Short mmCIF file of C-alpha atoms and ligand atoms in Angstrom, two decimals:
data_model
loop_
_atom_site.label_atom_id
_atom_site.label_comp_id
_atom_site.label_asym_id
_atom_site.label_seq_id
_atom_site.Cartn_x
_atom_site.Cartn_y
_atom_site.Cartn_z
CA MET A 1 -25.46 -30.49 -7.75
CA THR A 2 -25.24 -26.72 -7.64
CA ALA A 3 -22.93 -24.59 -5.56
CA ASN A 4 -25.86 -23.91 -3.22
CA ASP A 5 -26.17 -27.61 -2.50
CA SER A 6 -22.45 -27.96 -2.16
CA ALA A 7 -22.36 -25.06 0.30
CA ALA A 8 -24.13 -27.10 2.96
CA SER A 9 -21.78 -30.05 2.73
CA SER A 10 -18.79 -27.89 2.09
CA GLU A 11 -18.15 -26.82 5.67
CA LYS A 12 -18.07 -30.46 6.73
CA GLU A 13 -15.77 -31.38 3.83
CA GLN A 14 -13.52 -28.47 4.67
CA LYS A 15 -13.17 -29.74 8.24
CA GLU A 16 -12.36 -33.21 6.94
CA ALA A 17 -9.85 -31.73 4.55
CA ASP A 18 -8.25 -29.83 7.41
CA SER A 19 -7.74 -32.94 9.48
CA SER A 20 -6.54 -35.17 6.65
CA PRO A 21 -3.58 -34.74 4.30
CA VAL A 22 -4.89 -32.24 1.81
CA ILE A 23 -2.46 -32.92 -0.89
CA SER A 24 -1.92 -36.35 -2.31
CA SER A 25 1.70 -37.12 -2.85
CA ALA A 26 2.38 -39.75 -5.48
CA LYS A 27 4.82 -42.22 -3.98
CA ASP A 28 6.00 -45.49 -5.55
CA GLY A 29 2.93 -45.76 -7.72
CA ALA A 30 0.61 -45.90 -4.69
CA ILE A 31 -1.77 -43.08 -5.41
CA ALA A 32 -4.45 -41.88 -3.12
CA GLY A 33 -7.32 -40.01 -4.76
CA ILE A 34 -6.27 -36.45 -5.48
CA ALA A 35 -7.85 -33.94 -3.13
CA GLN A 36 -10.62 -31.94 -4.82
CA TYR A 37 -11.59 -28.32 -4.27
CA ASP A 38 -14.21 -25.97 -5.64
CA VAL A 39 -11.68 -23.17 -5.86
CA ALA A 40 -7.88 -23.10 -5.92
CA ILE A 41 -6.38 -19.67 -5.38
CA ILE A 42 -2.79 -19.18 -6.45
CA GLY A 43 -1.28 -16.26 -4.56
CA GLY A 44 -1.19 -15.14 -0.94
CA GLY A 45 -1.31 -11.37 -1.30
CA VAL A 46 -4.26 -9.08 -0.63
CA ALA A 47 -6.05 -10.24 -3.80
CA GLY A 48 -5.66 -13.95 -3.02
CA TYR A 49 -6.78 -13.76 0.61
CA SER A 50 -9.68 -11.44 -0.23
CA ALA A 51 -10.82 -14.01 -2.78
CA GLY A 52 -10.34 -16.71 -0.13
CA MET A 53 -12.42 -14.82 2.40
CA TYR A 54 -15.34 -14.44 0.04
CA ALA A 55 -15.10 -17.94 -1.39
CA GLY A 56 -15.39 -19.13 2.22
CA ARG A 57 -18.47 -16.97 2.75
CA PHE A 58 -20.00 -18.58 -0.36
CA GLY A 59 -19.40 -21.99 1.22
CA LEU A 60 -16.93 -23.05 -1.46
CA LYS A 61 -14.26 -25.57 -0.51
CA THR A 62 -11.17 -23.49 -1.10
CA ILE A 63 -7.42 -23.96 -1.05
CA LEU A 64 -4.89 -21.14 -1.33
CA PHE A 65 -1.25 -21.55 -2.32
CA ALA A 66 1.21 -18.84 -1.32
CA GLU A 67 4.88 -18.87 -2.05
CA LYS A 68 5.23 -15.78 0.11
CA ILE A 69 2.41 -15.34 2.57
CA GLY A 70 1.29 -11.71 2.61
CA GLY A 71 2.75 -10.70 -0.75
CA THR A 72 3.89 -7.28 -1.91
CA ILE A 73 1.93 -5.09 0.49
CA MET A 74 4.09 -6.46 3.31
CA LEU A 75 6.97 -4.46 1.88
CA THR A 76 5.29 -1.10 2.52
CA ASP A 77 5.57 0.52 5.91
CA GLU A 78 2.67 2.94 5.81
CA ILE A 79 -0.60 2.43 3.99
CA ALA A 80 -2.76 5.52 4.16
CA ASN A 81 -5.16 4.81 1.29
CA TYR A 82 -6.95 1.61 2.27
CA PRO A 83 -10.51 2.65 3.18
CA GLY A 84 -11.28 2.15 6.84
CA PHE A 85 -7.69 2.60 7.97
CA SER A 86 -6.25 6.09 7.96
CA MET A 87 -2.86 4.53 8.66
CA ILE A 88 -1.79 0.91 8.88
CA SER A 89 1.45 -0.93 8.13
CA GLY A 90 1.50 -3.25 5.13
CA TYR A 91 2.39 -6.15 7.41
CA ASP A 92 -0.65 -5.54 9.62
CA LEU A 93 -2.99 -5.05 6.68
CA ALA A 94 -1.79 -8.28 5.04
CA GLU A 95 -2.18 -10.16 8.30
CA LYS A 96 -5.68 -8.78 8.97
CA ILE A 97 -6.89 -9.78 5.51
CA ARG A 98 -5.28 -13.20 5.89
CA GLN A 99 -6.79 -13.87 9.32
CA HIS A 100 -10.19 -12.74 8.04
CA ALA A 101 -9.95 -15.35 5.26
CA LEU A 102 -8.75 -18.09 7.63
CA GLU A 103 -11.84 -17.49 9.79
CA TYR A 104 -13.88 -18.93 6.93
CA GLY A 105 -11.99 -22.22 6.85
CA LEU A 106 -9.68 -21.46 3.95
CA LYS A 107 -7.00 -24.14 3.53
CA GLU A 108 -3.67 -22.36 3.27
CA VAL A 109 -0.61 -24.03 1.76
CA PRO A 110 2.67 -22.11 1.99
CA ALA A 111 4.13 -23.43 -1.24
CA ARG A 112 4.84 -22.46 -4.81
CA VAL A 113 2.60 -23.90 -7.52
CA ALA A 114 4.89 -25.24 -10.21
CA ALA A 115 2.32 -26.15 -12.84
CA VAL A 116 -1.36 -25.97 -13.68
CA GLU A 117 -3.01 -28.10 -16.32
CA ARG A 118 -6.54 -28.66 -17.48
CA LYS A 119 -7.95 -32.12 -16.70
CA GLY A 120 -11.39 -32.46 -18.27
CA SER A 121 -13.54 -29.73 -16.77
CA CYS A 122 -11.17 -29.28 -13.85
CA PHE A 123 -7.63 -28.09 -13.19
CA ARG A 124 -4.72 -29.94 -11.65
CA LEU A 125 -2.15 -27.99 -9.65
CA ARG A 126 1.28 -29.32 -8.83
CA SER A 127 3.50 -28.14 -6.01
CA GLY A 128 6.23 -29.47 -3.73
CA LYS A 129 9.40 -31.32 -4.66
CA ASP A 130 9.38 -32.29 -8.36
CA GLY A 131 5.73 -31.21 -8.52
CA LYS A 132 4.65 -34.43 -6.80
CA ASP A 133 1.98 -32.84 -4.60
CA MET A 134 -1.28 -32.50 -6.46
CA VAL A 135 -4.71 -31.06 -5.96
CA GLN A 136 -7.60 -30.62 -8.35
CA ALA A 137 -10.03 -27.76 -8.51
CA LYS A 138 -13.11 -26.85 -10.47
CA THR A 139 -12.05 -23.23 -10.70
CA VAL A 140 -8.76 -21.38 -10.36
CA ILE A 141 -8.19 -17.79 -9.27
CA MET A 142 -4.84 -16.44 -10.39
CA ALA A 143 -3.62 -13.86 -7.87
CA THR A 144 0.08 -14.30 -8.45
CA GLY A 145 1.01 -10.62 -8.45
CA THR A 146 4.28 -9.41 -9.88
CA GLU A 147 8.04 -9.47 -9.51
CA TRP A 148 10.41 -6.48 -9.56
CA ARG A 149 11.42 -5.16 -12.93
CA LYS A 150 15.20 -5.19 -13.22
CA LEU A 151 17.16 -2.18 -14.35
CA ASP A 152 19.18 -4.37 -16.68
CA VAL A 153 22.47 -2.46 -16.53
CA PRO A 154 26.01 -3.68 -15.86
CA GLY A 155 26.68 -4.18 -12.16
CA GLU A 156 23.05 -4.78 -11.17
CA GLU A 157 23.34 -8.53 -10.86
CA LYS A 158 26.81 -8.46 -9.33
CA PHE A 159 25.70 -6.17 -6.51
CA THR A 160 22.19 -7.49 -5.89
CA GLY A 161 21.80 -7.88 -2.13
CA ARG A 162 25.15 -6.11 -1.65
CA GLY A 163 24.41 -2.55 -2.68
CA VAL A 164 21.56 -3.05 -5.13
CA HIS A 165 18.17 -3.59 -3.52
CA TYR A 166 14.49 -3.69 -4.41
CA CYS A 167 12.83 -3.09 -1.03
CA ALA A 168 13.61 -0.09 1.18
CA LEU A 169 11.69 -1.43 4.16
CA CYS A 170 13.67 -4.67 4.02
CA ASP A 171 17.17 -3.35 3.47
CA GLY A 172 17.06 0.40 4.15
CA ALA A 173 18.46 -0.02 7.67
CA PHE A 174 21.87 -0.90 6.19
CA TYR A 175 22.19 2.64 4.90
CA ARG A 176 22.02 4.63 8.12
CA ASP A 177 23.93 7.90 7.46
CA LYS A 178 24.89 6.77 3.95
CA THR A 179 24.09 8.08 0.48
CA VAL A 180 21.64 6.13 -1.65
CA ALA A 181 19.59 6.50 -4.81
CA ILE A 182 16.13 5.34 -5.69
CA ILE A 183 15.71 4.71 -9.37
CA GLY A 184 12.20 5.33 -10.67
CA GLY A 185 9.53 8.03 -10.68
CA SER A 186 6.30 6.34 -9.61
CA ASP A 187 4.36 6.75 -6.38
CA SER A 188 6.05 3.59 -5.08
CA ALA A 189 9.47 5.06 -5.87
CA ALA A 190 8.60 8.25 -3.99
CA LYS A 191 7.38 6.26 -0.99
CA GLU A 192 10.58 4.23 -1.00
CA ALA A 193 12.62 7.45 -1.11
CA LEU A 194 10.68 8.91 1.82
CA LEU A 195 11.34 5.78 3.82
CA LEU A 196 15.05 5.76 2.97
CA ALA A 197 15.30 9.44 3.93
CA GLN A 198 14.66 8.34 7.52
CA PHE A 199 17.87 6.27 7.54
CA ALA A 200 20.18 7.75 4.96
CA LYS A 201 21.97 11.05 5.11
CA LYS A 202 21.21 11.74 1.43
CA VAL A 203 18.71 10.24 -1.01
CA TYR A 204 18.67 10.88 -4.75
CA ILE A 205 15.67 9.99 -6.87
CA ILE A 206 16.94 9.33 -10.38
CA TYR A 207 14.19 9.30 -12.97
CA ARG A 208 14.41 8.92 -16.74
CA GLY A 209 11.28 11.06 -17.39
CA GLU A 210 10.72 14.78 -17.17
CA LYS A 211 9.08 14.83 -13.75
CA ILE A 212 8.42 12.19 -11.13
CA ARG A 213 4.73 11.26 -10.87
CA PRO A 214 3.78 10.26 -7.34
CA GLU A 215 0.38 10.92 -5.80
CA PRO A 216 0.26 14.70 -5.08
CA ILE A 217 0.36 14.09 -1.32
CA ASN A 218 3.60 12.13 -1.63
CA GLU A 219 5.02 14.60 -4.11
CA ARG A 220 4.62 17.35 -1.51
CA LYS A 221 6.32 15.18 1.09
CA VAL A 222 9.26 14.56 -1.25
CA GLU A 223 9.58 18.30 -1.92
CA ALA A 224 9.55 19.04 1.79
CA GLN A 225 12.16 16.41 2.67
CA GLU A 226 15.48 18.22 2.88
CA ASN A 227 17.73 15.23 2.27
CA ILE A 228 15.99 14.15 -0.97
CA THR A 229 17.14 15.49 -4.34
CA VAL A 230 15.34 14.58 -7.57
CA ILE A 231 17.38 14.15 -10.74
CA ASN A 232 15.06 14.01 -13.77
CA ASN A 233 15.73 13.16 -17.44
CA THR A 234 18.54 10.82 -16.48
CA HIS A 235 19.25 7.12 -16.96
CA VAL A 236 21.59 5.09 -14.82
CA THR A 237 23.76 3.21 -17.30
CA ALA A 238 25.96 1.17 -14.92
CA ILE A 239 26.49 0.43 -11.25
CA GLN A 240 30.17 0.53 -10.39
CA GLY A 241 32.32 -0.63 -7.49
CA GLU A 242 34.65 -3.33 -6.33
CA SER A 243 33.55 -5.29 -3.29
CA LYS A 244 30.70 -2.80 -2.78
CA VAL A 245 28.86 -0.15 -4.74
CA MET A 246 30.82 3.09 -5.09
CA HIS A 247 29.06 5.04 -7.81
CA VAL A 248 26.65 4.90 -10.72
CA ASP A 249 27.20 6.11 -14.25
CA LEU A 250 24.67 8.59 -15.63
CA ASP A 251 23.84 9.26 -19.29
CA THR A 252 23.28 12.96 -18.52
CA PRO A 253 25.80 14.81 -16.37
CA TYR A 254 24.61 15.90 -12.94
CA GLU A 255 26.43 18.89 -11.46
CA GLY A 256 29.05 18.53 -14.16
CA SER A 257 29.76 14.82 -13.66
CA ASP A 258 28.46 11.70 -15.36
CA SER A 259 29.18 9.67 -12.24
CA LEU A 260 27.39 9.92 -8.90
CA ALA A 261 28.98 8.59 -5.70
CA LEU A 262 26.62 6.28 -3.79
CA ASP A 263 26.66 3.55 -1.15
CA GLY A 264 23.50 1.85 -2.30
CA VAL A 265 20.97 1.74 -5.13
CA PHE A 266 17.28 0.91 -4.72
CA VAL A 267 15.48 -0.02 -7.90
CA ALA A 268 11.78 0.90 -8.14
CA ILE A 269 11.00 0.93 -11.83
CA GLY A 270 7.86 -1.15 -11.76
CA HIS A 271 6.88 -4.76 -11.87
CA ILE A 272 6.42 -7.65 -14.26
CA ALA A 273 3.26 -9.76 -14.03
CA LEU A 274 3.78 -13.35 -12.89
CA SER A 275 1.43 -14.89 -15.42
CA ASP A 276 3.26 -18.03 -16.58
CA LEU A 277 0.84 -20.38 -14.82
CA ALA A 278 -2.11 -18.65 -16.45
CA LYS A 279 -0.42 -19.00 -19.82
CA GLN A 280 -0.07 -22.75 -19.21
CA VAL A 281 -3.86 -23.12 -19.28
CA GLY A 282 -4.38 -20.90 -22.31
CA VAL A 283 -5.21 -17.58 -20.65
CA THR A 284 -4.82 -14.55 -22.90
CA LEU A 285 -2.22 -12.01 -21.76
CA ASN A 286 -1.82 -8.41 -22.90
CA GLY A 287 1.40 -6.92 -24.28
CA LYS A 288 2.73 -6.44 -20.75
CA GLY A 289 2.12 -10.07 -19.84
CA GLU A 290 -0.86 -9.17 -17.63
CA ILE A 291 -3.94 -11.39 -17.50
CA GLY A 292 -6.93 -9.97 -19.35
CA ILE A 293 -10.05 -9.94 -17.17
CA ASP A 294 -13.60 -8.64 -17.56
CA ARG A 295 -15.71 -6.91 -14.94
CA GLN A 296 -16.47 -10.28 -13.36
CA ALA A 297 -12.73 -11.00 -13.10
CA ARG A 298 -13.15 -13.77 -15.70
CA THR A 299 -10.35 -14.62 -18.10
CA ASN A 300 -10.94 -16.05 -21.58
CA VAL A 301 -10.68 -19.60 -20.14
CA PRO A 302 -13.90 -20.80 -18.47
CA GLY A 303 -13.29 -21.52 -14.80
CA VAL A 304 -10.15 -19.38 -14.60
CA PHE A 305 -10.36 -15.97 -12.92
CA ALA A 306 -7.69 -13.43 -12.03
CA ALA A 307 -7.28 -10.58 -9.57
CA GLY A 308 -4.80 -8.04 -8.31
CA ASP A 309 -1.51 -6.87 -9.75
CA VAL A 310 -1.27 -9.78 -12.21
CA ALA A 311 -4.46 -8.59 -13.97
CA ASP A 312 -4.62 -5.98 -16.70
CA THR A 313 -6.26 -3.23 -14.66
CA ASN A 314 -4.54 0.15 -14.75
CA PHE A 315 -4.70 1.16 -11.12
CA LYS A 316 -2.91 -1.41 -8.99
CA GLN A 317 -3.44 -0.88 -5.30
CA ALA A 318 -4.28 -3.05 -2.32
CA ILE A 319 -7.92 -1.97 -2.36
CA THR A 320 -8.35 -2.60 -6.09
CA GLY A 321 -6.68 -6.02 -5.74
CA ALA A 322 -8.91 -6.89 -2.79
CA ALA A 323 -11.99 -5.86 -4.77
CA GLU A 324 -10.93 -7.92 -7.79
CA GLY A 325 -10.28 -10.89 -5.52
CA VAL A 326 -13.79 -10.66 -4.11
CA THR A 327 -15.21 -10.29 -7.62
CA ALA A 328 -13.25 -13.35 -8.75
CA ALA A 329 -14.67 -15.38 -5.84
CA TYR A 330 -18.16 -14.30 -6.87
CA GLY A 331 -17.31 -15.21 -10.47
CA ALA A 332 -16.23 -18.70 -9.35
CA TYR A 333 -19.37 -19.09 -7.25
CA THR A 334 -21.61 -18.08 -10.15
CA TYR A 335 -19.73 -20.37 -12.54
CA LEU A 336 -20.14 -23.33 -10.19
CA ASN A 337 -23.81 -22.52 -9.67
CA GLU A 338 -24.47 -22.51 -13.37
CA GLN A 339 -23.21 -26.02 -14.00
CA ASP A 340 -22.48 -29.31 -12.39
CA ILE A 341 -18.76 -29.87 -12.71
CA ILE A 342 -17.32 -33.28 -11.96
CA CYS A 343 -13.58 -33.80 -11.83
CA ALA A 344 -13.79 -37.21 -13.49
CA CYS A 345 -10.07 -37.83 -13.54
CA ASN A 346 -9.06 -38.45 -9.98
CA ASP A 347 -5.67 -40.12 -10.12
CA GLU A 348 -2.27 -39.38 -11.52
CA ASP A 349 -2.56 -41.56 -14.61
CA CYS A 350 -5.41 -39.80 -16.36
CA MET B 1 20.85 -27.18 17.06
CA SER B 2 22.06 -23.60 16.70
CA VAL B 3 19.80 -21.19 14.83
CA LYS B 4 20.69 -17.54 14.25
CA VAL B 5 18.39 -15.06 12.54
CA PHE B 6 20.05 -11.92 11.19
CA SER B 7 17.29 -9.34 10.84
CA THR B 8 16.30 -5.69 11.08
CA GLN B 9 13.37 -4.30 13.02
CA SER B 10 11.51 -3.09 9.95
CA CYS B 11 12.02 -6.04 7.62
CA PRO B 12 8.67 -7.80 7.07
CA TRP B 13 10.08 -11.15 5.93
CA CYS B 14 12.16 -11.23 9.12
CA HIS B 15 8.93 -11.11 11.12
CA ARG B 16 7.56 -13.97 9.06
CA VAL B 17 10.72 -16.05 9.55
CA LYS B 18 10.62 -15.53 13.31
CA ASP B 19 6.88 -16.31 13.46
CA PHE B 20 7.57 -19.48 11.50
CA LEU B 21 10.34 -20.57 13.89
CA ARG B 22 8.18 -19.80 16.94
CA GLU B 23 5.27 -21.75 15.45
CA HIS B 24 7.58 -24.73 15.12
CA LYS B 25 8.99 -24.22 18.61
CA VAL B 26 12.52 -23.67 17.33
CA ASP B 27 14.77 -21.66 19.65
CA PHE B 28 16.80 -19.03 17.86
CA GLU B 29 19.14 -16.14 18.47
CA ASP B 30 17.82 -12.89 17.00
CA LEU B 31 20.51 -10.48 15.81
CA ASP B 32 19.50 -6.94 14.74
CA VAL B 33 21.99 -6.06 12.01
CA GLY B 34 20.42 -2.60 11.68
CA ARG B 35 21.99 -1.71 15.03
CA ASP B 36 24.55 -4.36 15.92
CA GLU B 37 27.65 -3.81 13.79
CA LYS B 38 29.37 -6.99 14.92
CA ALA B 39 26.36 -9.04 13.86
CA ARG B 40 26.23 -7.17 10.54
CA ASN B 41 29.86 -8.05 9.83
CA GLU B 42 29.24 -11.67 10.79
CA MET B 43 26.30 -11.80 8.40
CA LEU B 44 28.28 -10.17 5.60
CA GLU B 45 31.09 -12.62 6.08
CA LYS B 46 28.79 -15.64 6.10
CA SER B 47 26.41 -14.68 3.31
CA GLY B 48 28.05 -11.87 1.35
CA GLN B 49 24.64 -10.21 1.67
CA MET B 50 23.38 -6.85 2.88
CA GLY B 51 19.82 -8.00 2.72
CA VAL B 52 17.78 -9.64 5.44
CA PRO B 53 16.63 -12.08 6.68
CA VAL B 54 19.65 -14.38 6.67
CA LEU B 55 19.55 -17.60 8.70
CA ASP B 56 22.43 -19.66 9.99
CA ILE B 57 21.08 -23.10 10.86
CA ASN B 58 23.95 -25.22 12.15
CA GLY B 59 26.26 -23.65 9.56
CA THR B 60 23.79 -23.78 6.66
CA ILE B 61 23.24 -20.25 5.40
CA ILE B 62 19.80 -19.45 4.05
CA ILE B 63 19.12 -16.10 2.42
CA GLY B 64 15.56 -14.78 2.53
CA PHE B 65 12.44 -16.46 3.85
CA ASP B 66 12.94 -19.68 1.91
CA GLN B 67 10.50 -21.86 3.76
CA GLU B 68 11.42 -25.08 1.95
CA ALA B 69 15.13 -24.64 2.65
CA ILE B 70 14.46 -23.72 6.28
CA THR B 71 12.21 -26.73 6.77
CA GLU B 72 14.86 -28.99 5.28
CA ALA B 73 17.73 -27.52 7.31
CA LEU B 74 15.72 -27.90 10.52
CA GLY B 75 14.62 -31.42 9.60
CA LEU B 76 10.96 -30.52 10.21
C1 LIG C 401 6.89 0.14 -2.61
C2 LIG C 401 5.42 -0.10 -2.81
C3 LIG C 401 4.51 0.70 -2.13
C4 LIG C 401 3.14 0.46 -2.29
N1 LIG C 401 2.28 1.24 -1.57
C5 LIG C 401 0.95 1.00 -1.63
C6 LIG C 401 0.04 1.76 -0.83
O1 LIG C 401 0.43 2.66 -0.07
N2 LIG C 401 -1.28 1.46 -0.92
C7 LIG C 401 -1.75 0.48 -1.74
O2 LIG C 401 -2.95 0.25 -1.75
N3 LIG C 401 -0.92 -0.24 -2.52
C8 LIG C 401 0.42 0.00 -2.50
N4 LIG C 401 1.28 -0.73 -3.29
C9 LIG C 401 0.70 -1.70 -4.25
C10 LIG C 401 0.28 -2.97 -3.54
O3 LIG C 401 1.37 -3.45 -2.76
C11 LIG C 401 -0.14 -4.03 -4.57
O4 LIG C 401 -1.09 -3.48 -5.45
C12 LIG C 401 -0.77 -5.25 -3.90
O5 LIG C 401 -0.01 -5.66 -2.80
C13 LIG C 401 -0.90 -6.39 -4.91
O6 LIG C 401 -1.46 -7.51 -4.29
P1 LIG C 401 -1.65 -8.89 -5.08
O7 LIG C 401 -2.33 -9.79 -4.12
O8 LIG C 401 -2.27 -8.66 -6.41
O9 LIG C 401 -0.17 -9.40 -5.41
P2 LIG C 401 1.04 -9.72 -4.42
O10 LIG C 401 0.88 -9.04 -3.14
O11 LIG C 401 2.28 -9.50 -5.21
O12 LIG C 401 0.87 -11.28 -4.12
C14 LIG C 401 1.17 -12.28 -5.03
C15 LIG C 401 1.20 -13.59 -4.28
O13 LIG C 401 1.31 -14.66 -5.20
C16 LIG C 401 2.32 -15.54 -4.75
N5 LIG C 401 2.78 -16.32 -5.90
C17 LIG C 401 3.29 -15.88 -7.08
N6 LIG C 401 3.54 -16.95 -7.89
C18 LIG C 401 3.17 -18.06 -7.19
C19 LIG C 401 3.18 -19.46 -7.47
N7 LIG C 401 3.65 -19.94 -8.63
N8 LIG C 401 2.75 -20.30 -6.52
C20 LIG C 401 2.28 -19.84 -5.31
N9 LIG C 401 2.25 -18.53 -5.00
C21 LIG C 401 2.69 -17.66 -5.93
C22 LIG C 401 3.33 -14.62 -4.11
O14 LIG C 401 4.24 -15.32 -3.29
C23 LIG C 401 2.38 -13.74 -3.31
O15 LIG C 401 1.94 -14.38 -2.16
C24 LIG C 401 2.66 -0.53 -3.16
C25 LIG C 401 3.58 -1.33 -3.87
C26 LIG C 401 4.95 -1.13 -3.69
C27 LIG C 401 5.90 -2.00 -4.43
#
């Protein structure tokens, strides 16, 4: 059977899947057959839901797992570079892409996938308590995104959530009329600083390089913002305080002092790819831990695709992640069309 | 059942938490710690956190949108 044939029956199967327990839970040795899908998407950010939307259009029976529905874009207040929207909030964009995917019958599971393993020509995904909930899929799209890179200096862990933060939109409101620093020099760091400047009385951008490197449009905004000061060529070496953050230590003196008084520190020094699950099934990662993909979003493992921030593409934006997600769905569709895959092993014991 | 959500207006995960509670028809008290200092102090005292969302479900404090922990605390 090809994917074309399966497309016709797939809508019906999807409806059945929606009304029955999707995930078999192994209890006391009584095992129902494990639910089968054409595509399992791991990740509920823009890349995952874009893949889900297109997989639905291709008539593929698709399940999507999301630990955090919406993903990273939700943490940005203003998106001005997603074609078709001159300005939209990250929350709204995430929700629009999600709803679009759900229109095509995507099965959404708000849970973390704990493990993925190859079972014959298929893949078994485990989620839930002790990994007892299982599904099988003929193809997997990894759209797991990234986590914040830590600064890794004394005081960071102690004050996390109490003076050290990673998301201005989430926690910026605590710093109304206070003094804060953003650490980092990327476009994201600049955007975080601009957001904080709306709450805080003073915002420092502390960057280890020679010159911060936001998009020119954001660079101009930073320059024009009176309460933002950029400190280049400087590392923060420690975050100090007692019950709350009081100052940071600098390796290069600023205005004659190697300590800068602050109420809060926001860290924006990049991200680390969440690629452990891909590694479990033998996917090749680059030196940064990102998943290597080709122009069809294929990894080195047949049947495994990847998209978005977890992949090894240089430019990581919502639109590029969405495009890769769509490409990955097409890759899965083509792969399923080219061969007849049967998930022979359908219970827990094999 | 007493459910308090400590949130700010801009925090995206707070919106998700509140949507989740509404979907499950759970009544809750919404406290904006960005503006309400008393609520902010209560949250700090209970969680030691200056990050939102924080939930107080019958005395169980849950930091962040931890859906599994929320589901368990609510007995859903
Ligand atoms: C401050 C900031 C500002 C930004 N501004 C812009 C902007 O203006 N315009 C723009 O286009 N881009 C912007 N970006 C970049 C953009 O947010 C990302 O490129 C995009 O959101 C990545 O989407 P993604 O789907 O690849 O990953 P993510 O959105 O990170 O999604 C990953 C998903 O995978 C889930 N996940 C991870 N592991 C598992 C697991 N084991 N099981 C189940 N689920 C799992 C996560 O919970 C999440 O749902 C910004 C980023 C930041 C940090």
